[in-house]
Amino acid sequence: MPYTTMCIKEALRLYPPVPTVGRELSKPITFPDGRSLPRGVHVSLSFYALHHNPKVWPNPEVFDPSRFAPGSDSHSHAFLPFSGGSRNCIGKHFAMKELKVAVALTLLRFELAADPLQAPIPVPKIVLDSKNGIHLKLRKLL
């Protein structure tokens, strides 16, 4: 299960369920470079962009579950598939457990392969969607 968890996290890094969130600043904020924003400004945070930023994740387009190996070194807010801080998803632990069960039960019954001729085309909406669906080839295991 540890490797399955690493794979799930890497998939969530590449394709975060909620790619962007918006907030209204409740107080002014000053950035390390001296720029600031006043209270009341609406800001958007792109988790998709963060998860694909080469300054944060080396080779960000490569699927590499070892990024989440025990003892790996990453900033606590470099991976935010369920948001972060005081507004993080209250169901994130349940969602991860549910994902692990779904993956385990699926892999007990099927061998999965992506259809290379129909790769998903991500479309950011309220949740990350695919313009053309997600096409898999399934082979039932005996």
Coordinates of N, CA, C and O in Angstrom, one line a residue:
M1 N 0.8 -1.2 0.0 CA 0.0 0.0 0.0 C 0.8 1.3 0.0 O 0.4 2.3 -0.5
P2 N 2.0 1.3 0.6 CA 2.8 2.5 0.5 C 3.1 3.0 -0.9 O 3.0 4.2 -1.2
Y3 N 3.4 2.1 -1.8 CA 3.7 2.5 -3.2 C 2.4 2.9 -3.9 O 2.4 3.9 -4.6
T4 N 1.3 2.3 -3.6 CA 0.0 2.7 -4.1 C -0.3 4.2 -3.7 O -0.8 5.0 -4.4
T5 N -0.1 4.5 -2.4 CA -0.3 5.8 -1.9 C 0.6 6.8 -2.6 O 0.2 7.9 -3.0
M6 N 1.9 6.4 -2.9 CA 2.8 7.3 -3.6 C 2.2 7.6 -5.0 O 2.3 8.7 -5.5
C7 N 1.7 6.6 -5.6 CA 1.2 6.7 -7.0 C -0.1 7.6 -7.0 O -0.2 8.4 -7.9
I8 N -0.9 7.4 -6.0 CA -2.1 8.3 -5.9 C -1.7 9.7 -5.7 O -2.3 10.6 -6.4
K9 N -0.8 10.0 -4.8 CA -0.4 11.4 -4.6 C 0.3 12.0 -5.8 O 0.0 13.1 -6.2
E10 N 1.1 11.2 -6.6 CA 1.7 11.7 -7.8 C 0.6 12.0 -8.8 O 0.7 13.0 -9.6
A11 N -0.4 11.1 -8.9 CA -1.5 11.4 -9.9 C -2.3 12.7 -9.4 O -2.7 13.5 -10.3
L12 N -2.5 12.9 -8.1 CA -3.1 14.1 -7.7 C -2.3 15.3 -7.9 O -2.8 16.4 -8.0
R13 N -0.9 15.2 -7.9 CA -0.1 16.3 -8.2 C -0.2 16.7 -9.6 O -0.4 17.9 -10.0
L14 N -0.2 15.7 -10.5 CA -0.3 16.0 -11.9 C -1.7 16.5 -12.3 O -1.9 17.4 -13.2
Y15 N -2.8 15.9 -11.7 CA -4.1 16.3 -12.0 C -4.9 16.6 -10.7 O -5.7 15.8 -10.2
P16 N -4.7 17.8 -10.1 CA -5.4 18.1 -8.8 C -6.9 18.2 -9.1 O -7.3 18.7 -10.1
P17 N -7.7 17.6 -8.2 CA -9.2 17.6 -8.4 C -9.7 19.0 -8.5 O -10.6 19.2 -9.3
V18 N -9.2 19.9 -7.7 CA -9.7 21.3 -7.8 C -8.4 22.1 -8.2 O -7.5 22.3 -7.4
P19 N -8.3 22.5 -9.5 CA -7.1 23.2 -10.0 C -6.8 24.6 -9.5 O -5.7 25.0 -9.5
T20 N -7.9 25.3 -9.2 CA -7.8 26.7 -8.8 C -8.8 27.0 -7.7 O -9.9 26.5 -7.7
V21 N -8.4 27.9 -6.7 CA -9.3 28.4 -5.8 C -9.2 29.9 -5.7 O -8.1 30.5 -6.1
G22 N -10.2 30.6 -5.3 CA -10.2 32.0 -5.2 C -10.5 32.4 -3.7 O -11.2 31.7 -3.0
R23 N -9.9 33.5 -3.3 CA -10.1 34.0 -2.0 C -10.2 35.5 -2.0 O -9.6 36.2 -2.9
E24 N -10.9 36.1 -1.1 CA -10.8 37.5 -0.8 C -10.0 37.8 0.4 O -10.2 37.2 1.4
L25 N -9.0 38.7 0.2 CA -8.1 38.9 1.3 C -8.8 39.6 2.5 O -9.4 40.6 2.3
S26 N -8.7 39.0 3.7 CA -9.3 39.6 4.9 C -8.5 40.6 5.5 O -8.9 41.4 6.4
K27 N -7.2 40.7 5.1 CA -6.3 41.7 5.7 C -5.2 41.9 4.6 O -5.0 41.1 3.7
P28 N -4.5 43.0 4.7 CA -3.5 43.3 3.7 C -2.3 42.3 3.8 O -2.1 41.7 4.9
I29 N -1.6 42.0 2.7 CA -0.5 41.1 2.7 C 0.7 41.7 2.0 O 0.5 42.4 1.0
T30 N 1.8 41.5 2.5 CA 3.1 42.0 1.9 C 3.9 40.8 1.6 O 4.2 40.0 2.5
F31 N 4.4 40.7 0.4 CA 5.2 39.6 -0.1 C 6.7 39.9 0.2 O 7.1 41.0 0.5
P32 N 7.5 38.9 0.2 CA 8.9 39.0 0.6 C 9.7 40.0 -0.3 O 10.6 40.7 0.2
D33 N 9.2 40.2 -1.5 CA 9.9 41.2 -2.4 C 9.4 42.6 -2.2 O 9.9 43.6 -2.9
G34 N 8.5 42.9 -1.2 CA 8.1 44.2 -0.9 C 6.8 44.6 -1.5 O 6.1 45.6 -1.1
R35 N 6.3 43.9 -2.5 CA 5.0 44.2 -3.1 C 3.9 43.8 -2.1 O 4.1 43.0 -1.3
S36 N 2.8 44.5 -2.2 CA 1.7 44.2 -1.3 C 0.3 44.3 -2.0 O 0.2 44.9 -3.1
L37 N -0.7 43.7 -1.3 CA -2.0 43.7 -1.8 C -2.9 44.2 -0.6 O -2.7 43.7 0.5
P38 N -3.9 45.1 -0.9 CA -4.7 45.5 0.2 C -5.8 44.5 0.6 O -6.2 43.6 -0.2
R39 N -6.4 44.8 1.7 CA -7.6 44.0 2.1 C -8.7 44.1 1.1 O -8.9 45.1 0.5
G40 N -9.4 43.0 0.9 CA -10.6 43.0 0.0 C -10.3 42.6 -1.4 O -11.2 42.4 -2.2
V41 N -9.0 42.5 -1.8 CA -8.7 42.1 -3.1 C -9.0 40.6 -3.3 O -8.8 39.8 -2.4
H42 N -9.5 40.3 -4.5 CA -9.7 38.9 -4.8 C -8.5 38.3 -5.5 O -8.0 38.9 -6.4
V43 N -8.0 37.2 -5.0 CA -6.8 36.5 -5.6 C -7.2 35.1 -6.0 O -8.1 34.5 -5.4
S44 N -6.6 34.6 -7.0 CA -6.7 33.2 -7.4 C -5.4 32.4 -7.2 O -4.4 33.0 -7.5
L45 N -5.5 31.3 -6.7 CA -4.4 30.4 -6.4 C -4.5 29.2 -7.3 O -5.5 28.5 -7.3
S46 N -3.5 28.9 -8.2 CA -3.5 27.8 -9.1 C -2.7 26.7 -8.6 O -1.5 26.7 -8.6
F47 N -3.4 25.6 -8.0 CA -2.7 24.4 -7.6 C -2.1 23.7 -8.8 O -1.0 23.1 -8.7
Y48 N -2.8 23.8 -9.9 CA -2.3 23.1 -11.1 C -1.0 23.7 -11.5 O 0.0 23.0 -11.7
A49 N -0.8 25.0 -11.5 CA 0.4 25.7 -11.8 C 1.5 25.4 -10.8 O 2.6 25.1 -11.1
L50 N 1.1 25.4 -9.5 CA 2.1 25.0 -8.4 C 2.6 23.6 -8.6 O 3.8 23.4 -8.6
H51 N 1.7 22.7 -8.9 CA 2.1 21.3 -9.1 C 2.9 21.0 -10.3 O 3.5 19.9 -10.5
H52 N 2.9 21.9 -11.3 CA 3.6 21.8 -12.5 C 4.8 22.8 -12.6 O 5.4 22.9 -13.7
N53 N 5.1 23.4 -11.5 CA 6.2 24.4 -11.5 C 7.6 23.7 -11.4 O 7.8 23.1 -10.4
P54 N 8.5 23.9 -12.4 CA 9.8 23.2 -12.3 C 10.7 23.7 -11.2 O 11.6 23.0 -10.8
K55 N 10.4 24.9 -10.6 CA 11.2 25.4 -9.5 C 10.8 24.6 -8.2 O 11.5 24.6 -7.2
V56 N 9.6 24.1 -8.2 CA 9.1 23.4 -7.0 C 9.2 21.9 -7.2 O 9.6 21.1 -6.3
W57 N 8.9 21.4 -8.4 CA 9.0 19.9 -8.7 C 9.9 19.7 -9.9 O 9.5 20.0 -11.1
P58 N 11.1 19.2 -9.8 CA 11.9 18.9 -10.9 C 11.2 17.9 -11.9 O 10.5 17.0 -11.5
N59 N 11.4 18.2 -13.2 CA 10.7 17.4 -14.2 C 9.2 17.2 -13.9 O 8.7 16.1 -13.8
P60 N 8.5 18.4 -13.8 CA 7.1 18.3 -13.3 C 6.1 17.5 -14.2 O 5.1 17.1 -13.7
E61 N 6.4 17.3 -15.5 CA 5.5 16.6 -16.3 C 5.7 15.1 -16.3 O 4.9 14.3 -16.9
V62 N 6.7 14.6 -15.6 CA 7.0 13.2 -15.5 C 6.3 12.6 -14.3 O 6.3 13.1 -13.2
F63 N 5.7 11.4 -14.5 CA 5.0 10.7 -13.5 C 6.1 10.0 -12.7 O 6.7 9.0 -13.2
D64 N 6.3 10.4 -11.4 CA 7.4 9.9 -10.6 C 6.9 9.7 -9.2 O 7.1 10.6 -8.4
P65 N 6.3 8.6 -8.8 CA 5.8 8.4 -7.5 C 6.9 8.5 -6.4 O 6.5 8.8 -5.2
S66 N 8.1 8.3 -6.7 CA 9.2 8.4 -5.7 C 9.3 9.8 -5.1 O 9.9 10.0 -4.0
R67 N 8.7 10.8 -5.7 CA 8.6 12.1 -5.1 C 8.0 12.1 -3.7 O 8.2 12.9 -2.8
F68 N 7.1 11.1 -3.5 CA 6.3 11.0 -2.2 C 6.8 9.8 -1.4 O 6.1 9.3 -0.5
A69 N 8.0 9.3 -1.6 CA 8.6 8.2 -0.8 C 8.8 8.7 0.6 O 9.1 9.9 0.8
P70 N 8.7 7.8 1.6 CA 9.0 8.2 3.0 C 10.4 8.9 3.0 O 11.3 8.4 2.5
G71 N 10.4 10.0 3.7 CA 11.7 10.7 3.9 C 12.0 11.7 2.7 O 13.0 12.4 2.8
S72 N 11.2 11.7 1.7 CA 11.4 12.7 0.6 C 11.2 14.1 1.1 O 10.4 14.4 2.0
D73 N 12.0 15.0 0.5 CA 12.0 16.4 1.1 C 11.2 17.3 0.1 O 11.7 17.6 -1.0
S74 N 10.1 17.8 0.6 CA 9.3 18.8 -0.1 C 8.6 19.7 0.9 O 8.3 19.3 2.0
H75 N 8.4 20.9 0.5 CA 7.8 21.9 1.3 C 6.3 21.5 1.6 O 5.7 20.9 0.8
S76 N 5.8 21.8 2.8 CA 4.5 21.3 3.2 C 3.4 21.9 2.3 O 2.3 21.3 2.3
H77 N 3.6 23.0 1.7 CA 2.6 23.6 0.8 C 3.0 23.5 -0.6 O 2.5 24.3 -1.5
A78 N 3.8 22.5 -1.0 CA 4.2 22.3 -2.4 C 3.2 21.4 -3.1 O 3.0 21.3 -4.3
F79 N 2.4 20.6 -2.2 CA 1.5 19.6 -2.7 C 0.1 19.9 -2.1 O 0.0 19.7 -0.9
L80 N -0.8 20.5 -2.8 CA -2.1 20.9 -2.3 C -3.3 20.4 -3.0 O -4.2 21.2 -3.5
P81 N -3.4 19.1 -3.2 CA -4.6 18.6 -4.0 C -5.9 18.8 -3.2 O -7.0 18.8 -3.8
F82 N -5.9 19.0 -1.9 CA -7.1 19.2 -1.1 C -7.0 20.6 -0.4 O -7.6 20.8 0.6
S83 N -6.3 21.6 -1.0 CA -6.1 22.9 -0.5 C -5.1 22.8 0.7 O -4.5 21.7 0.9
G84 N -5.0 23.8 1.5 CA -4.1 23.8 2.6 C -4.5 24.8 3.7 O -5.3 25.6 3.5
G85 N -3.8 24.8 4.8 CA -4.0 25.7 5.9 C -5.4 25.5 6.5 O -5.9 24.4 6.6
S86 N -6.0 26.6 7.0 CA -7.2 26.5 7.7 C -8.4 26.2 6.8 O -9.5 25.9 7.3
R87 N -8.2 26.3 5.5 CA -9.3 26.0 4.6 C -9.1 24.7 3.8 O -9.7 24.5 2.7
N88 N -8.3 23.8 4.3 CA -8.1 22.6 3.6 C -9.4 21.7 3.7 O -10.3 21.9 4.5
C89 N -9.5 20.7 2.8 CA -10.7 19.9 2.7 C -10.8 19.0 4.0 O -9.9 18.3 4.3
I90 N -11.9 19.1 4.6 CA -12.1 18.3 5.9 C -12.2 16.8 5.5 O -12.1 16.0 6.4
G91 N -12.5 16.5 4.3 CA -12.6 15.1 3.9 C -11.4 14.5 3.2 O -11.5 13.4 2.7
K92 N -10.2 15.2 3.3 CA -9.1 14.7 2.6 C -8.6 13.3 3.1 O -8.2 12.5 2.3
H93 N -8.6 13.0 4.4 CA -8.2 11.7 4.8 C -9.2 10.6 4.4 O -8.7 9.5 3.9
F94 N -10.4 10.9 4.4 CA -11.4 10.0 3.9 C -11.3 9.7 2.4 O -11.3 8.6 1.9
A95 N -11.0 10.8 1.7 CA -10.9 10.7 0.2 C -9.6 9.9 -0.1 O -9.7 9.0 -1.0
M96 N -8.5 10.0 0.6 CA -7.3 9.2 0.4 C -7.6 7.8 0.7 O -7.2 6.9 -0.1
K97 N -8.3 7.5 1.8 CA -8.6 6.1 2.1 C -9.5 5.5 1.0 O -9.3 4.3 0.6
E98 N -10.5 6.2 0.6 CA -11.4 5.8 -0.4 C -10.7 5.5 -1.7 O -10.9 4.5 -2.4
L99 N -9.8 6.4 -2.1 CA -9.0 6.2 -3.3 C -8.1 4.9 -3.2 O -8.0 4.1 -4.2
K100 N -7.5 4.7 -2.1 CA -6.7 3.5 -1.9 C -7.5 2.2 -2.1 O -7.1 1.3 -2.7
V101 N -8.7 2.2 -1.5 CA -9.6 1.0 -1.6 C -10.0 0.8 -3.0 O -10.0 -0.3 -3.5
A102 N -10.4 1.9 -3.7 CA -10.9 1.8 -5.1 C -9.8 1.3 -6.0 O -10.0 0.4 -6.8
V103 N -8.6 1.8 -5.8 CA -7.4 1.4 -6.6 C -7.1 -0.1 -6.3 O -6.9 -0.9 -7.2
A104 N -7.1 -0.5 -5.1 CA -6.7 -1.8 -4.7 C -7.8 -2.8 -5.2 O -7.4 -3.9 -5.8
L105 N -9.0 -2.5 -5.1 CA -10.1 -3.4 -5.6 C -10.1 -3.5 -7.1 O -10.3 -4.6 -7.7
T106 N -9.8 -2.4 -7.8 CA -9.7 -2.4 -9.2 C -8.5 -3.2 -9.7 O -8.7 -4.1 -10.6
L107 N -7.4 -3.1 -9.1 CA -6.2 -3.8 -9.5 C -6.2 -5.3 -9.2 O -5.5 -6.1 -9.8
L108 N -7.1 -5.6 -8.2 CA -7.3 -7.1 -8.0 C -8.0 -7.8 -9.1 O -7.8 -9.0 -9.3
R109 N -8.8 -7.0 -9.8 CA -9.7 -7.6 -10.8 C -9.2 -7.3 -12.3 O -9.6 -8.1 -13.2
F110 N -8.5 -6.2 -12.5 CA -8.2 -5.8 -13.8 C -6.7 -5.4 -14.0 O -6.1 -4.9 -13.1
E111 N -6.2 -5.5 -15.2 CA -5.0 -4.9 -15.6 C -5.4 -3.7 -16.4 O -6.2 -3.8 -17.3
L112 N -4.9 -2.5 -16.1 CA -5.3 -1.3 -16.8 C -4.1 -0.8 -17.6 O -2.9 -0.9 -17.2
A113 N -4.5 -0.2 -18.7 CA -3.5 0.5 -19.6 C -4.1 1.7 -20.2 O -5.3 1.6 -20.6
A114 N -3.4 2.8 -20.2 CA -3.9 4.0 -20.9 C -4.0 3.8 -22.4 O -3.2 3.1 -23.0
D115 N -5.0 4.4 -23.0 CA -5.1 4.3 -24.5 C -4.2 5.4 -25.0 O -4.5 6.6 -24.9
P116 N -3.1 5.1 -25.6 CA -2.1 6.1 -26.1 C -2.7 7.0 -27.2 O -2.2 8.0 -27.5
L117 N -3.7 6.5 -27.9 CA -4.3 7.3 -29.0 C -5.4 8.3 -28.5 O -5.8 9.1 -29.3
Q118 N -5.7 8.2 -27.2 CA -6.8 9.1 -26.7 C -6.4 9.6 -25.3 O -7.0 9.4 -24.3
A119 N -5.2 10.3 -25.3 CA -4.8 10.9 -24.0 C -5.8 12.0 -23.5 O -6.3 12.7 -24.3
P120 N -6.0 12.0 -22.2 CA -7.0 13.1 -21.7 C -6.4 14.5 -22.0 O -5.2 14.7 -21.9
I121 N -7.3 15.4 -22.3 CA -7.0 16.8 -22.4 C -7.6 17.5 -21.3 O -8.8 17.7 -21.2
P122 N -6.7 17.9 -20.3 CA -7.3 18.6 -19.1 C -7.9 19.9 -19.4 O -7.4 20.7 -20.2
V123 N -9.1 20.1 -18.7 CA -9.8 21.4 -18.9 C -10.1 21.9 -17.4 O -10.9 21.2 -16.7
P124 N -9.5 23.0 -17.0 CA -9.8 23.5 -15.7 C -11.2 24.1 -15.6 O -11.5 25.1 -16.3
K125 N -12.0 23.6 -14.7 CA -13.3 24.2 -14.4 C -13.3 24.3 -12.9 O -12.2 24.4 -12.3
I126 N -14.4 24.2 -12.2 CA -14.5 24.2 -10.8 C -13.7 23.0 -10.3 O -12.9 23.0 -9.4
V127 N -13.8 21.9 -11.0 CA -13.0 20.7 -10.8 C -12.3 20.4 -12.1 O -12.8 20.8 -13.2
L128 N -11.2 19.7 -12.0 CA -10.4 19.4 -13.3 C -11.2 18.4 -14.1 O -11.6 17.3 -13.5
D129 N -11.4 18.6 -15.3 CA -12.2 17.8 -16.2 C -11.3 17.4 -17.4 O -10.2 17.9 -17.5
S130 N -11.8 16.5 -18.2 CA -11.1 16.1 -19.4 C -12.1 16.4 -20.6 O -13.2 16.0 -20.6
K131 N -11.5 17.1 -21.6 CA -12.3 17.5 -22.7 C -12.8 16.2 -23.5 O -13.9 16.3 -24.1
N132 N -12.0 15.2 -23.5 CA -12.3 14.0 -24.3 C -12.5 12.7 -23.5 O -12.4 11.6 -24.0
G133 N -12.7 12.9 -22.2 CA -12.9 11.7 -21.4 C -11.6 11.1 -21.0 O -10.5 11.6 -21.3
I134 N -11.6 10.0 -20.3 CA -10.5 9.2 -19.9 C -10.6 7.8 -20.4 O -11.5 7.1 -20.0
H135 N -9.8 7.4 -21.3 CA -9.9 6.1 -22.0 C -8.9 5.2 -21.5 O -7.7 5.4 -21.6
L136 N -9.3 4.0 -21.0 CA -8.5 3.0 -20.5 C -8.8 1.7 -21.2 O -9.9 1.4 -21.6
K137 N -7.8 0.8 -21.3 CA -7.9 -0.5 -21.8 C -7.9 -1.4 -20.6 O -7.0 -1.3 -19.7
L138 N -8.9 -2.2 -20.4 CA -9.0 -3.1 -19.3 C -8.9 -4.6 -19.7 O -9.4 -5.0 -20.7
R139 N -8.1 -5.3 -18.9 CA -8.0 -6.8 -19.2 C -8.4 -7.5 -17.9 O -7.7 -7.2 -16.9
K140 N -9.4 -8.3 -17.9 CA -9.9 -9.0 -16.7 C -8.8 -10.0 -16.3 O -8.3 -10.8 -17.1
L141 N -8.5 -10.0 -15.0 CA -7.6 -10.9 -14.4 C -8.3 -12.2 -14.0 O -9.5 -12.1 -13.6
L142 N -7.7 -13.3 -14.1 CA -8.4 -14.6 -13.8 C -8.4 -14.8 -12.3 O -7.7 -14.4 -11.6

